[in-house]
Amino acid sequence: MHETLLVLHVTAGTVGLLLGPVWLVARLRGHRGRPAATGYQTAVALVAATGGVLALVSPGLAWLLPVAVLSEGLAVTGALARRRAWRRWPALQPRLLGGSYIALTTGVLVAETGSPVAWVLPALLGQLPIAVAKRRLAVAAA
């Protein structure tokens, strides 16, 4: 069962990493990007679910359970911010969805390198595209 969960976890993470930019490009071109958005949200949900189970059944990894919950929370809340037209959604959505994508990227880098830098680098590098998206949405909303 552990191997099956791990394969599903890695596959869903890969799909999420591929669909994130597809969704972004669709939005930049003025499309809703519904298939990519649905695929991304599903992939992140699967990563969070399988990651949570793997964290619970793997000795010493239970501390990763909040990371799984937070990642899913960022993705869902980011999608809802715009759909429900929350106050200040143009500032919130890029942070939330960007945070979910940064979480996926961090997971890959930490798993592959084990380096402590992998915990920080994606968050630092992700700030520029998040800032650009926030500015773009603020201008469009004005």
Coordinates of N, CA and C in Angstrom, one line a residue:
M1 N 0.8 -1.2 0.0 CA 0.0 0.0 0.0 C 0.9 1.3 0.0
H2 N 2.0 1.2 0.7 CA 2.9 2.4 0.8 C 3.4 2.8 -0.6
E3 N 3.8 1.8 -1.4 CA 4.3 2.1 -2.7 C 3.2 2.7 -3.6
T4 N 2.0 2.2 -3.5 CA 0.9 2.7 -4.3 C 0.6 4.1 -4.0
L5 N 0.6 4.4 -2.7 CA 0.4 5.8 -2.2 C 1.5 6.7 -2.7
L6 N 2.7 6.2 -2.6 CA 3.8 7.1 -3.1 C 3.8 7.4 -4.6
V7 N 3.4 6.4 -5.4 CA 3.3 6.6 -6.8 C 2.2 7.6 -7.1
L8 N 1.0 7.4 -6.4 CA -0.1 8.4 -6.6 C 0.3 9.8 -6.2
H9 N 1.0 9.9 -5.1 CA 1.5 11.1 -4.6 C 2.4 11.8 -5.6
V10 N 3.4 11.1 -6.1 CA 4.4 11.7 -7.0 C 3.7 12.1 -8.3
T11 N 2.8 11.2 -8.8 CA 2.1 11.4 -10.1 C 1.2 12.7 -9.9
A12 N 0.4 12.8 -8.9 CA -0.4 13.9 -8.7 C 0.4 15.2 -8.5
G13 N 1.5 15.1 -7.8 CA 2.4 16.3 -7.7 C 2.9 16.8 -9.1
T14 N 3.3 15.8 -9.9 CA 3.8 16.1 -11.2 C 2.7 16.8 -12.1
V15 N 1.5 16.2 -12.0 CA 0.4 16.8 -12.8 C 0.1 18.2 -12.3
G16 N 0.1 18.4 -11.0 CA -0.1 19.8 -10.4 C 1.0 20.8 -10.9
L17 N 2.2 20.3 -10.9 CA 3.3 21.2 -11.3 C 3.2 21.6 -12.8
L18 N 2.7 20.6 -13.6 CA 2.5 20.9 -15.0 C 1.2 21.8 -15.3
L19 N 0.2 21.5 -14.5 CA -1.1 22.3 -14.8 C -1.1 23.7 -14.2
G20 N -0.3 24.0 -13.2 CA -0.2 25.3 -12.6 C 0.1 26.3 -13.7
P21 N 1.2 26.2 -14.5 CA 1.5 27.2 -15.5 C 0.4 27.2 -16.7
V22 N -0.2 26.0 -17.0 CA -1.2 26.0 -18.0 C -2.4 26.8 -17.6
W23 N -2.8 26.7 -16.3 CA -3.9 27.5 -15.8 C -3.5 29.0 -15.8
L24 N -2.3 29.3 -15.4 CA -1.8 30.7 -15.4 C -1.9 31.3 -16.8
V25 N -1.3 30.6 -17.8 CA -1.3 31.1 -19.2 C -2.7 31.3 -19.7
A26 N -3.6 30.3 -19.4 CA -5.0 30.5 -19.9 C -5.6 31.7 -19.3
R27 N -5.4 32.0 -18.0 CA -5.9 33.2 -17.4 C -5.3 34.5 -18.0
L28 N -4.0 34.4 -18.3 CA -3.3 35.6 -18.9 C -3.9 35.9 -20.3
R29 N -4.4 34.9 -21.0 CA -4.9 35.0 -22.3 C -6.4 35.3 -22.3
G30 N -6.9 35.5 -21.1 CA -8.4 35.9 -21.0 C -9.3 34.8 -20.9
H31 N -8.8 33.5 -20.8 CA -9.7 32.4 -20.7 C -9.9 32.0 -19.3
R32 N -11.0 31.3 -19.0 CA -11.2 30.9 -17.6 C -10.3 29.8 -17.2
G33 N -9.9 28.9 -18.1 CA -9.0 27.8 -17.8 C -9.6 26.8 -16.9
R34 N -10.9 26.6 -17.1 CA -11.6 25.7 -16.2 C -11.0 24.3 -16.1
P35 N -10.7 23.6 -17.3 CA -10.1 22.3 -17.2 C -8.8 22.3 -16.5
A36 N -7.9 23.2 -16.7 CA -6.6 23.3 -16.0 C -6.8 23.6 -14.5
A37 N -7.7 24.5 -14.2 CA -8.0 24.8 -12.8 C -8.5 23.6 -12.1
T38 N -9.5 22.9 -12.7 CA -10.0 21.7 -12.0 C -9.0 20.6 -11.9
G39 N -8.2 20.5 -12.9 CA -7.1 19.5 -12.8 C -6.1 19.8 -11.7
Y40 N -5.7 21.1 -11.7 CA -4.8 21.6 -10.7 C -5.3 21.4 -9.2
Q41 N -6.5 21.8 -9.0 CA -7.1 21.6 -7.7 C -7.2 20.1 -7.3
T42 N -7.6 19.3 -8.3 CA -7.7 17.9 -8.0 C -6.3 17.3 -7.7
A43 N -5.3 17.7 -8.4 CA -3.9 17.2 -8.2 C -3.4 17.6 -6.8
V44 N -3.7 18.9 -6.4 CA -3.2 19.4 -5.1 C -4.0 18.6 -4.0
A45 N -5.3 18.4 -4.2 CA -6.0 17.6 -3.2 C -5.5 16.2 -3.1
L46 N -5.1 15.6 -4.2 CA -4.5 14.2 -4.1 C -3.2 14.2 -3.5
V47 N -2.3 15.2 -3.8 CA -1.0 15.4 -3.1 C -1.2 15.5 -1.6
A48 N -2.1 16.4 -1.2 CA -2.4 16.6 0.2 C -2.9 15.3 0.9
A49 N -3.8 14.7 0.3 CA -4.4 13.5 0.9 C -3.4 12.3 1.0
T50 N -2.7 12.1 -0.1 CA -1.7 11.0 -0.1 C -0.5 11.4 0.8
G51 N -0.1 12.7 0.8 CA 1.0 13.1 1.7 C 0.6 13.0 3.1
G52 N -0.7 13.3 3.4 CA -1.1 13.2 4.8 C -1.1 11.8 5.3
V53 N -1.6 10.9 4.5 CA -1.6 9.5 4.8 C -0.2 8.9 5.0
L54 N 0.7 9.3 4.0 CA 2.1 8.9 4.1 C 2.7 9.4 5.3
A55 N 2.4 10.6 5.7 CA 3.0 11.2 6.9 C 2.6 10.5 8.2
L56 N 1.3 10.0 8.2 CA 0.8 9.3 9.3 C 1.4 7.9 9.5
V57 N 1.6 7.2 8.3 CA 2.0 5.8 8.4 C 3.5 5.7 8.3
S58 N 4.3 6.7 8.1 CA 5.7 6.7 8.0 C 6.3 7.2 9.4
P59 N 7.1 6.4 10.0 CA 7.7 6.8 11.3 C 8.5 8.1 11.2
G60 N 8.1 9.0 12.1 CA 8.8 10.3 12.2 C 8.4 11.4 11.2
L61 N 7.4 11.1 10.4 CA 6.9 12.1 9.4 C 5.6 12.7 9.7
A62 N 5.0 12.4 10.9 CA 3.7 13.0 11.2 C 3.7 14.5 11.2
W63 N 4.9 15.1 11.4 CA 4.9 16.6 11.5 C 4.6 17.2 10.1
L64 N 4.6 16.3 9.0 CA 4.3 16.8 7.7 C 2.8 16.9 7.4
L65 N 2.0 16.4 8.3 CA 0.5 16.4 8.1 C 0.0 17.9 8.0
P66 N 0.5 18.8 8.9 CA 0.0 20.2 8.8 C 0.4 20.8 7.4
V67 N 1.6 20.4 6.9 CA 2.0 20.9 5.6 C 1.0 20.5 4.5
A68 N 0.6 19.2 4.6 CA -0.4 18.7 3.6 C -1.7 19.5 3.7
V69 N -2.2 19.7 4.9 CA -3.4 20.4 5.1 C -3.3 21.9 4.7
L70 N -2.2 22.5 5.0 CA -2.0 23.9 4.6 C -1.9 24.1 3.1
S71 N -1.2 23.1 2.4 CA -1.1 23.2 0.9 C -2.5 23.2 0.3
E72 N -3.3 22.2 0.7 CA -4.7 22.1 0.2 C -5.5 23.4 0.5
G73 N -5.4 23.8 1.7 CA -6.1 25.0 2.1 C -5.7 26.2 1.3
L74 N -4.5 26.4 1.0 CA -4.0 27.5 0.1 C -4.7 27.4 -1.3
A75 N -4.7 26.2 -1.9 CA -5.2 26.0 -3.2 C -6.7 26.3 -3.2
V76 N -7.4 25.7 -2.3 CA -8.9 25.9 -2.3 C -9.3 27.4 -2.0
T77 N -8.6 27.9 -1.0 CA -9.0 29.3 -0.6 C -8.6 30.3 -1.8
G78 N -7.5 30.0 -2.5 CA -7.1 30.8 -3.6 C -8.1 30.8 -4.7
A79 N -8.7 29.6 -5.0 CA -9.7 29.5 -6.0 C -11.0 30.2 -5.6
L80 N -11.3 30.1 -4.3 CA -12.6 30.7 -3.8 C -12.5 32.2 -3.8
A81 N -11.3 32.8 -3.5 CA -11.2 34.2 -3.4 C -11.7 35.0 -4.5
R82 N -11.4 34.6 -5.7 CA -11.9 35.3 -6.9 C -13.3 34.9 -7.2
R83 N -13.6 33.6 -7.2 CA -15.0 33.1 -7.5 C -16.0 33.8 -6.6
R84 N -15.7 34.0 -5.4 CA -16.7 34.6 -4.5 C -16.5 36.1 -4.3
A85 N -15.6 36.7 -5.1 CA -15.3 38.1 -5.1 C -15.1 38.7 -3.7
W86 N -14.2 38.0 -3.0 CA -13.8 38.5 -1.6 C -13.2 39.8 -1.7
R87 N -13.4 40.6 -0.7 CA -12.8 41.9 -0.6 C -11.3 41.7 -0.7
R88 N -10.6 42.5 -1.5 CA -9.2 42.4 -1.8 C -8.7 41.1 -2.4
W89 N -9.6 40.4 -3.2 CA -9.2 39.2 -3.8 C -8.0 39.4 -4.7
P90 N -7.9 40.5 -5.5 CA -6.7 40.6 -6.4 C -5.4 40.5 -5.6
A91 N -5.4 40.9 -4.3 CA -4.1 40.7 -3.6 C -4.0 39.3 -2.9
L92 N -5.2 38.8 -2.6 CA -5.2 37.5 -1.9 C -4.9 36.3 -2.8
Q93 N -5.6 36.3 -4.0 CA -5.5 35.1 -4.9 C -4.1 34.7 -5.3
P94 N -3.3 35.7 -5.8 CA -1.9 35.3 -6.1 C -1.1 34.7 -5.0
R95 N -1.3 35.3 -3.8 CA -0.6 34.8 -2.6 C -1.0 33.3 -2.3
L96 N -2.3 33.1 -2.3 CA -2.8 31.8 -2.0 C -2.5 30.7 -3.0
L97 N -2.8 31.0 -4.3 CA -2.5 30.0 -5.3 C -1.0 29.9 -5.5
G98 N -0.3 31.0 -5.4 CA 1.1 30.9 -5.5 C 1.7 30.1 -4.4
G99 N 1.2 30.3 -3.2 CA 1.6 29.5 -2.1 C 1.4 28.0 -2.2
S100 N 0.3 27.6 -2.8 CA 0.1 26.2 -3.1 C 1.1 25.6 -4.1
Y101 N 1.4 26.5 -5.1 CA 2.3 26.0 -6.1 C 3.8 26.0 -5.5
I102 N 4.1 26.9 -4.7 CA 5.4 26.9 -4.0 C 5.5 25.7 -3.1
A103 N 4.4 25.3 -2.5 CA 4.4 24.1 -1.6 C 4.7 22.8 -2.5
L104 N 4.1 22.7 -3.7 CA 4.4 21.6 -4.5 C 5.9 21.6 -4.9
T105 N 6.4 22.8 -5.3 CA 7.8 22.9 -5.7 C 8.7 22.5 -4.6
T106 N 8.4 23.0 -3.4 CA 9.2 22.7 -2.2 C 9.3 21.3 -1.9
G107 N 8.1 20.6 -2.1 CA 8.1 19.2 -1.8 C 9.0 18.4 -2.7
V108 N 9.0 18.8 -4.0 CA 9.9 18.1 -5.0 C 11.3 18.3 -4.6
L109 N 11.7 19.6 -4.4 CA 13.1 19.9 -4.1 C 13.6 19.3 -2.8
V110 N 12.7 19.3 -1.8 CA 13.1 18.6 -0.5 C 13.3 17.1 -0.7
A111 N 12.4 16.5 -1.4 CA 12.5 15.1 -1.6 C 13.7 14.7 -2.4
E112 N 14.0 15.5 -3.4 CA 15.1 15.2 -4.3 C 16.5 15.6 -3.7
T113 N 16.6 16.7 -3.0 CA 17.9 17.1 -2.5 C 18.1 16.9 -1.0
G114 N 17.1 17.0 -0.2 CA 17.2 16.9 1.2 C 17.9 18.1 1.8
S115 N 18.2 19.1 1.0 CA 18.9 20.3 1.4 C 17.9 21.2 2.2
P116 N 18.4 21.8 3.3 CA 17.6 22.8 4.0 C 17.3 24.0 3.1
V117 N 18.1 24.3 2.1 CA 17.9 25.4 1.2 C 16.6 25.2 0.4
A118 N 16.3 23.9 0.2 CA 15.1 23.6 -0.6 C 13.8 24.0 0.1
W119 N 13.9 24.2 1.4 CA 12.7 24.7 2.2 C 12.5 26.2 2.0
V120 N 13.5 26.9 1.6 CA 13.4 28.4 1.5 C 13.4 28.9 0.1
L121 N 14.2 28.3 -0.8 CA 14.4 28.8 -2.1 C 13.1 29.0 -2.9
P122 N 12.2 28.0 -3.0 CA 11.0 28.2 -3.7 C 10.2 29.4 -3.2
A123 N 10.1 29.6 -1.9 CA 9.3 30.7 -1.4 C 10.0 32.0 -1.8
L124 N 11.3 32.1 -1.8 CA 12.0 33.3 -2.2 C 11.8 33.6 -3.7
L125 N 12.0 32.6 -4.5 CA 11.9 32.8 -5.9 C 10.4 33.0 -6.4
G126 N 9.5 32.5 -5.6 CA 8.1 32.7 -5.9 C 7.5 34.1 -5.7
Q127 N 8.3 34.9 -5.0 CA 7.8 36.2 -4.6 C 7.6 37.1 -5.8
L128 N 8.5 37.0 -6.8 CA 8.4 37.9 -8.0 C 7.2 37.6 -8.8
P129 N 7.0 36.3 -9.2 CA 5.7 36.1 -10.0 C 4.5 36.4 -9.2
I130 N 4.5 36.2 -7.9 CA 3.3 36.5 -7.1 C 3.1 38.1 -7.1
A131 N 4.2 38.8 -7.0 CA 4.0 40.3 -7.0 C 3.5 40.8 -8.4
V132 N 4.0 40.2 -9.4 CA 3.6 40.6 -10.8 C 2.1 40.3 -10.9
A133 N 1.7 39.1 -10.5 CA 0.3 38.7 -10.6 C -0.6 39.7 -9.8
K134 N -0.2 40.0 -8.6 CA -0.9 40.9 -7.7 C -1.1 42.3 -8.4
R135 N 0.0 42.8 -9.0 CA 0.0 44.1 -9.7 C -1.0 44.0 -10.9
R136 N -0.8 43.0 -11.6 CA -1.7 42.8 -12.8 C -3.2 42.7 -12.5
L137 N -3.5 42.0 -11.5 CA -4.9 41.9 -11.1 C -5.4 43.2 -10.5
A138 N -4.6 43.9 -9.8 CA -5.0 45.2 -9.2 C -5.3 46.2 -10.3
V139 N -4.4 46.2 -11.3 CA -4.7 47.1 -12.5 C -5.9 46.7 -13.2
A140 N -6.2 45.4 -13.4 CA -7.3 45.0 -14.1 C -8.6 45.3 -13.3
A141 N -8.5 45.2 -12.0 CA -9.7 45.4 -11.2 C -10.1 46.9 -11.1
A142 N -9.1 47.7 -11.3 CA -9.3 49.2 -11.1 C -10.0 49.8 -12.3

